[in-house]
């Protein structure tokens, strides 16, 4: 892995150009020295000198000879994805997933552990640290291999400080110094964000099918939340709580009281918990024999059971799903008019409820949004599966580590354990 | 004004550092050479050399000696706000305002002209060009003094090309090359955007009371629209039509058909035209003597009349305003949950309808939004008056002209008439 270099006070302009070179190779926008030269405007001598520093630092590797369009063949450069490791953890209400990725965000190892977040930060982070230690040992990583730590939590986070900010389902976590604790433990910089933001970021940064820069990621699980990007960057909002659409008022019906204490909230009418509640009422009231059968077998119903019953042709289950889809679609139509996204991705367990559910969401969006807003709008299921949150956490760390200004921001205060310092 | 320099192919890195120096002085973040050095990391020699080029180019001027905190006094630099001029035009449905600003966005001269936008681009732009010519003559400006042109229009715009994109109230303007036409006429770069975006940008960039980077600007006029900023940049959306909240569904009531052809739209229930329509119905039905009296005098009613009647104590007018305020507030509560803005500014004619209207909007937002989202939320009237759109158009041009990457982007293709080319 990369050797550690030491630097004097950074020359920000110089470091900027290192960061930019590294980022161009990392994202594969420019991989040969001539390409780097034409993309940055730096001369051949400067490019040779700076790529040599990055090669010596172990951040770049020489690749194969590129097919050339005339003249001398140019050797391509490769980002050294194994120069360091990123530790990630995605914390949910009832359990967490911890993992290790390389510097491109590929998950090398991960483990899911049942663990109630309501136990509070000390106990939960004890457990997270234990699992991360085990993963580090399994992967044969030394402490200085860890370049950064990314954590997702099911609640709002003040991103600048990494502290949860009045998270409703995380008692004891308000304002807790997650960054300080994990940073001291793993001697690496730590970033913390809301899990839906990380799911959004994962989809945004995963190479391949482009989702554009204006992406809405809608997670439909027990609750409903959104991750928002503008021009390829996450929009987190003034208090870091942007995307909380679950408690938007979508009905004047005051019969159902939401867990937030208000009535008419979207998630109280169309979230996973609402589907399960309504399905149990139908089953108990004798309106759906398929649902009643599953209820007898399992003792409770979930949104997945509703989807299964609907797919088996149960009329009442179909009704439940299409109603929920319409409610969600109506809210999304408003957001499409307001935000004009390029792509909407639907994630979370309930969004696996089948084509019927997706169709009723789509139909409502197209019916209620402005034609111009939906002309090129794509509405799809999220592409990343169970590891989406982990991958997003890794990308968050990579974004911050390799931001053009990163070297400048970090060097004065000391850089992460294994991260090379550069001298120009 | 600034002399014209010529340059060879630009060295992007070099130009970046010019742009950055200029921007630091322009925004007054760093005004002395030592401050510029510590902000950019550039050494003393480089700063001296580059500021000399910018001084010679007429973009910077020497200012007074700064009070020093020890050591030699440092002379401050001033951005040469009179080195060039910006032409602006804000096009509305029934008239336009055209103006000239300096390079800080201060309006030096402006004129409002009645002119229906529905006459189509050829006729309207003829008129705009005529007025701009007159203003240039009045101000004693030569053609090469014009560094850029900014135009606001009442409809969606594809910002990258400056072309209106299916604007509903601008027949004949769809896809019209506003940039090409005005660019050829004034030999300067042209940028075009939706007027509400420019109102938002004007508030965002005006020095003084900070509105933070996460601003929602809500224009309540005949229709209702929003300008959105994320991290200090306008969020325009995938098709440039973000902010169209007037046609979001806020009611199941299908009695009122909106001008868009749908029912339940916010602006059909709470916009200026809706207030006038409902007030005329009340007056005609004998429910409000004060409104009936104004209707007899003027032949029609406006939202301003409703506000006046409410302020005079007319119960029905009060009802109309508070109902509209609640409708708008409910929509904004959803947007507060979704977007978590720092500040909401209310502009447009209807937002002058008095404290009662503002209070009912505020009350609904606070009641329906999440406590964390509203903890530090400010909801105020817009600060810029009638010239807000012009000022926003100037800031749009300045943002683009002085973007860090501007010199690099523009120089190869030729720079605006009077804009100096820099050689490093």
Tab-separated table of N, CA and C in Angstrom, chain B residues 305-389:
chain	number	residue	atom	x	y	z
B	305	UNK	N	-56.730	45.091	-4.213
B	305	UNK	CA	-58.018	45.552	-3.686
B	305	UNK	C	-58.470	44.679	-2.517
B	306	UNK	N	-58.249	43.374	-2.655
B	306	UNK	CA	-58.628	42.463	-1.568
B	306	UNK	C	-57.855	42.829	-0.306
B	307	UNK	N	-56.542	43.092	-0.486
B	307	UNK	CA	-55.713	43.453	0.665
B	307	UNK	C	-56.210	44.748	1.301
B	308	UNK	N	-56.554	45.723	0.446
B	308	UNK	CA	-57.026	47.004	0.972
B	308	UNK	C	-58.328	46.818	1.748
B	309	UNK	N	-59.254	46.021	1.198
B	309	UNK	CA	-60.528	45.774	1.873
B	309	UNK	C	-60.313	45.057	3.203
B	310	UNK	N	-59.353	44.090	3.190
B	310	UNK	CA	-59.073	43.352	4.431
B	310	UNK	C	-58.515	44.292	5.484
B	311	UNK	N	-57.601	45.167	5.062
B	311	UNK	CA	-57.013	46.112	6.014
B	311	UNK	C	-58.066	47.081	6.561
B	312	UNK	N	-59.092	47.352	5.740
B	312	UNK	CA	-60.183	48.223	6.202
B	312	UNK	C	-61.193	47.463	7.063
B	313	UNK	N	-60.926	46.155	7.278
B	313	UNK	CA	-61.768	45.403	8.211
B	313	UNK	C	-62.869	44.577	7.578
B	314	UNK	N	-62.867	44.423	6.250
B	314	UNK	CA	-63.909	43.622	5.615
B	314	UNK	C	-63.682	42.138	5.887
B	315	UNK	N	-64.642	41.538	6.537
B	315	UNK	CA	-64.518	40.165	6.997
B	315	UNK	C	-64.297	39.185	5.846
B	316	UNK	N	-65.045	39.381	4.741
B	316	UNK	CA	-64.941	38.461	3.599
B	316	UNK	C	-63.561	38.540	2.952
B	317	UNK	N	-63.011	39.756	2.862
B	317	UNK	CA	-61.688	39.918	2.280
B	317	UNK	C	-60.626	39.263	3.160
B	318	UNK	N	-60.796	39.420	4.473
B	318	UNK	CA	-59.878	38.767	5.420
B	318	UNK	C	-59.893	37.260	5.206
B	319	UNK	N	-61.109	36.716	5.067
B	319	UNK	CA	-61.286	35.274	4.840
B	319	UNK	C	-60.557	34.815	3.580
B	320	UNK	N	-60.736	35.581	2.502
B	320	UNK	CA	-60.095	35.225	1.232
B	320	UNK	C	-58.584	35.155	1.393
B	321	UNK	N	-58.028	36.182	2.029
B	321	UNK	CA	-56.576	36.244	2.173
B	321	UNK	C	-56.036	35.132	3.063
B	322	UNK	N	-56.720	34.882	4.171
B	322	UNK	CA	-56.193	33.848	5.074
B	322	UNK	C	-56.335	32.466	4.448
B	323	UNK	N	-57.408	32.245	3.697
B	323	UNK	CA	-57.547	30.959	2.993
B	323	UNK	C	-56.418	30.760	1.988
B	324	UNK	N	-56.150	31.809	1.199
B	324	UNK	CA	-55.069	31.709	0.219
B	324	UNK	C	-53.731	31.492	0.919
B	325	UNK	N	-53.514	32.220	2.011
B	325	UNK	CA	-52.277	32.066	2.770
B	325	UNK	C	-52.104	30.648	3.289
B	326	UNK	N	-53.221	30.060	3.755
B	326	UNK	CA	-53.141	28.685	4.277
B	326	UNK	C	-52.817	27.690	3.169
B	327	UNK	N	-53.421	27.871	1.997
B	327	UNK	CA	-53.129	26.998	0.851
B	327	UNK	C	-51.646	27.071	0.497
B	328	UNK	N	-51.158	28.298	0.404
B	328	UNK	CA	-49.750	28.475	0.033
B	328	UNK	C	-48.845	27.933	1.146
B	329	UNK	N	-49.228	28.198	2.380
B	329	UNK	CA	-48.446	27.707	3.512
B	329	UNK	C	-48.375	26.188	3.546
B	330	UNK	N	-49.470	25.519	3.215
B	330	UNK	CA	-49.481	24.054	3.237
B	330	UNK	C	-48.521	23.497	2.192
B	331	UNK	N	-48.526	24.114	0.996
B	331	UNK	CA	-47.582	23.690	-0.037
B	331	UNK	C	-46.150	23.930	0.427
B	332	UNK	N	-45.911	25.110	1.002
B	332	UNK	CA	-44.554	25.435	1.444
B	332	UNK	C	-44.099	24.521	2.583
B	333	UNK	N	-45.038	24.086	3.437
B	333	UNK	CA	-44.665	23.165	4.513
B	333	UNK	C	-44.094	21.874	3.928
B	334	UNK	N	-44.723	21.388	2.858
B	334	UNK	CA	-44.206	20.190	2.183
B	334	UNK	C	-42.806	20.462	1.640
B	335	UNK	N	-42.622	21.636	1.044
B	335	UNK	CA	-41.320	21.958	0.474
B	335	UNK	C	-40.260	22.169	1.560
B	336	UNK	N	-40.680	22.674	2.707
B	336	UNK	CA	-39.746	22.832	3.820
B	336	UNK	C	-39.265	21.457	4.285
B	337	UNK	N	-40.184	20.508	4.419
B	337	UNK	CA	-39.788	19.148	4.792
B	337	UNK	C	-38.868	18.525	3.744
B	338	UNK	N	-39.189	18.761	2.485
B	338	UNK	CA	-38.425	18.151	1.389
B	338	UNK	C	-37.070	18.818	1.221
B	339	UNK	N	-37.048	20.154	1.287
B	339	UNK	CA	-35.847	20.875	0.846
B	339	UNK	C	-35.027	21.449	2.001
B	340	UNK	N	-35.656	21.618	3.172
B	340	UNK	CA	-34.968	22.167	4.346
B	340	UNK	C	-34.224	23.472	4.019
B	341	UNK	N	-34.971	24.481	3.521
B	341	UNK	CA	-34.296	25.749	3.216
B	341	UNK	C	-33.925	26.490	4.488
B	342	UNK	N	-33.014	27.450	4.339
B	342	UNK	CA	-32.621	28.271	5.467
B	342	UNK	C	-33.528	29.507	5.547
B	343	UNK	N	-33.873	30.008	4.359
B	343	UNK	CA	-34.693	31.216	4.257
B	343	UNK	C	-35.746	31.005	3.164
B	344	UNK	N	-36.983	31.477	3.420
B	344	UNK	CA	-38.003	31.577	2.379
B	344	UNK	C	-38.312	33.055	2.210
B	345	UNK	N	-38.169	33.562	0.998
B	345	UNK	CA	-38.543	34.948	0.728
B	345	UNK	C	-39.774	34.970	-0.164
B	346	UNK	N	-40.746	35.802	0.210
B	346	UNK	CA	-41.987	35.903	-0.549
B	346	UNK	C	-41.959	37.187	-1.362
B	347	UNK	N	-42.056	37.057	-2.673
B	347	UNK	CA	-42.057	38.217	-3.550
B	347	UNK	C	-43.287	38.209	-4.440
B	348	UNK	N	-43.350	39.151	-5.347
B	348	UNK	CA	-44.509	39.260	-6.231
B	348	UNK	C	-45.562	40.158	-5.614
B	349	UNK	N	-46.458	40.634	-6.449
B	349	UNK	CA	-47.417	41.641	-6.006
B	349	UNK	C	-48.300	41.180	-4.858
B	350	UNK	N	-48.764	39.937	-4.921
B	350	UNK	CA	-49.698	39.470	-3.889
B	350	UNK	C	-49.039	39.403	-2.511
B	351	UNK	N	-47.702	39.193	-2.497
B	351	UNK	CA	-47.058	39.079	-1.190
B	351	UNK	C	-46.998	40.417	-0.475
B	352	UNK	N	-47.372	41.498	-1.173
B	352	UNK	CA	-47.495	42.789	-0.498
B	352	UNK	C	-48.863	42.945	0.161
B	353	UNK	N	-49.675	41.872	0.162
B	353	UNK	CA	-51.061	41.979	0.623
B	353	UNK	C	-51.185	42.176	2.127
B	354	UNK	N	-50.076	42.382	2.811
B	354	UNK	CA	-50.174	42.755	4.212
B	354	UNK	C	-49.801	41.652	5.177
B	355	UNK	N	-49.733	42.029	6.443
B	355	UNK	CA	-49.240	41.136	7.478
B	355	UNK	C	-50.141	39.937	7.702
B	356	UNK	N	-51.435	40.135	7.470
B	356	UNK	CA	-52.403	39.067	7.672
B	356	UNK	C	-52.090	37.874	6.778
B	357	UNK	N	-51.810	38.170	5.506
B	357	UNK	CA	-51.493	37.148	4.518
B	357	UNK	C	-50.199	36.427	4.907
B	358	UNK	N	-49.163	37.226	5.205
B	358	UNK	CA	-47.879	36.658	5.612
B	358	UNK	C	-48.047	35.799	6.867
B	359	UNK	N	-48.843	36.287	7.811
B	359	UNK	CA	-49.030	35.551	9.064
B	359	UNK	C	-49.685	34.196	8.823
B	360	UNK	N	-50.672	34.150	7.904
B	360	UNK	CA	-51.353	32.864	7.704
B	360	UNK	C	-50.450	31.884	6.966
B	361	UNK	N	-49.564	32.400	6.094
B	361	UNK	CA	-48.575	31.521	5.462
B	361	UNK	C	-47.616	30.974	6.513
B	362	UNK	N	-47.067	31.892	7.327
B	362	UNK	CA	-46.112	31.470	8.356
B	362	UNK	C	-46.710	30.443	9.309
B	363	UNK	N	-47.898	30.753	9.783
B	363	UNK	CA	-48.546	29.893	10.788
B	363	UNK	C	-48.702	28.467	10.252
B	364	UNK	N	-49.121	28.363	8.963
B	364	UNK	CA	-49.334	27.033	8.389
B	364	UNK	C	-48.009	26.293	8.216
B	365	UNK	N	-46.971	27.019	7.792
B	365	UNK	CA	-45.666	26.372	7.638
B	365	UNK	C	-45.193	25.828	8.986
B	366	UNK	N	-45.271	26.653	10.039
B	366	UNK	CA	-44.778	26.207	11.339
B	366	UNK	C	-45.595	25.046	11.893
B	367	UNK	N	-46.893	25.065	11.592
B	367	UNK	CA	-47.744	24.006	12.126
B	367	UNK	C	-47.490	22.682	11.423
B	368	UNK	N	-47.205	22.717	10.085
B	368	UNK	CA	-47.170	21.479	9.319
B	368	UNK	C	-45.758	20.970	9.027
B	369	UNK	N	-44.724	21.785	9.289
B	369	UNK	CA	-43.381	21.303	8.990
B	369	UNK	C	-42.774	20.619	10.206
B	370	UNK	N	-41.697	19.881	9.970
B	370	UNK	CA	-40.994	19.231	11.072
B	370	UNK	C	-40.268	20.285	11.901
B	371	UNK	N	-40.263	20.115	13.219
B	371	UNK	CA	-39.640	21.122	14.084
B	371	UNK	C	-38.184	21.403	13.698
B	372	UNK	N	-37.406	20.359	13.375
B	372	UNK	CA	-36.001	20.575	13.035
B	372	UNK	C	-35.843	21.461	11.802
B	373	UNK	N	-36.751	21.269	10.816
B	373	UNK	CA	-36.674	22.050	9.574
B	373	UNK	C	-36.981	23.521	9.793
B	374	UNK	N	-37.788	23.804	10.806
B	374	UNK	CA	-38.197	25.199	11.007
B	374	UNK	C	-37.445	25.859	12.152
B	375	UNK	N	-36.529	25.116	12.790
B	375	UNK	CA	-35.845	25.652	13.974
B	375	UNK	C	-35.194	26.995	13.682
B	376	UNK	N	-34.492	27.080	12.548
B	376	UNK	CA	-33.820	28.339	12.229
B	376	UNK	C	-34.335	28.939	10.916
B	377	UNK	N	-35.491	28.453	10.466
B	377	UNK	CA	-36.059	28.950	9.205
B	377	UNK	C	-36.528	30.397	9.342
B	378	UNK	N	-36.169	31.214	8.361
B	378	UNK	CA	-36.680	32.581	8.321
B	378	UNK	C	-37.652	32.700	7.162
B	379	UNK	N	-38.824	33.287	7.410
B	379	UNK	CA	-39.819	33.494	6.357
B	379	UNK	C	-40.082	34.989	6.290
B	380	UNK	N	-39.660	35.627	5.209
B	380	UNK	CA	-39.749	37.079	5.116
B	380	UNK	C	-40.235	37.517	3.746
B	381	UNK	N	-40.551	38.816	3.638
B	381	UNK	CA	-40.818	39.390	2.330
B	381	UNK	C	-39.500	39.574	1.603
B	382	UNK	N	-39.515	39.473	0.287
B	382	UNK	CA	-38.319	39.726	-0.513
B	382	UNK	C	-37.836	41.142	-0.245
B	383	UNK	N	-36.497	41.340	-0.335
B	383	UNK	CA	-35.951	42.653	0.006
B	383	UNK	C	-35.835	43.578	-1.202
B	384	UNK	N	-35.545	42.997	-2.355
B	384	UNK	CA	-35.392	43.812	-3.551
B	384	UNK	C	-36.766	44.137	-4.115
B	385	UNK	N	-36.959	45.359	-4.539
B	385	UNK	CA	-38.256	45.764	-5.055
B	385	UNK	C	-38.389	45.506	-6.542
B	386	UNK	N	-38.898	46.504	-7.233
B	386	UNK	CA	-39.193	46.357	-8.655
B	386	UNK	C	-37.965	46.028	-9.493
B	387	UNK	N	-36.776	46.396	-8.989
B	387	UNK	CA	-35.581	46.160	-9.785
B	387	UNK	C	-34.956	44.794	-9.515
B	388	UNK	N	-35.625	43.971	-8.679
B	388	UNK	CA	-35.056	42.672	-8.306
B	388	UNK	C	-34.685	41.808	-9.498
B	389	UNK	N	-35.567	41.799	-10.508
B	389	UNK	CA	-35.312	40.967	-11.681
B	389	UNK	C	-34.119	41.457	-12.486
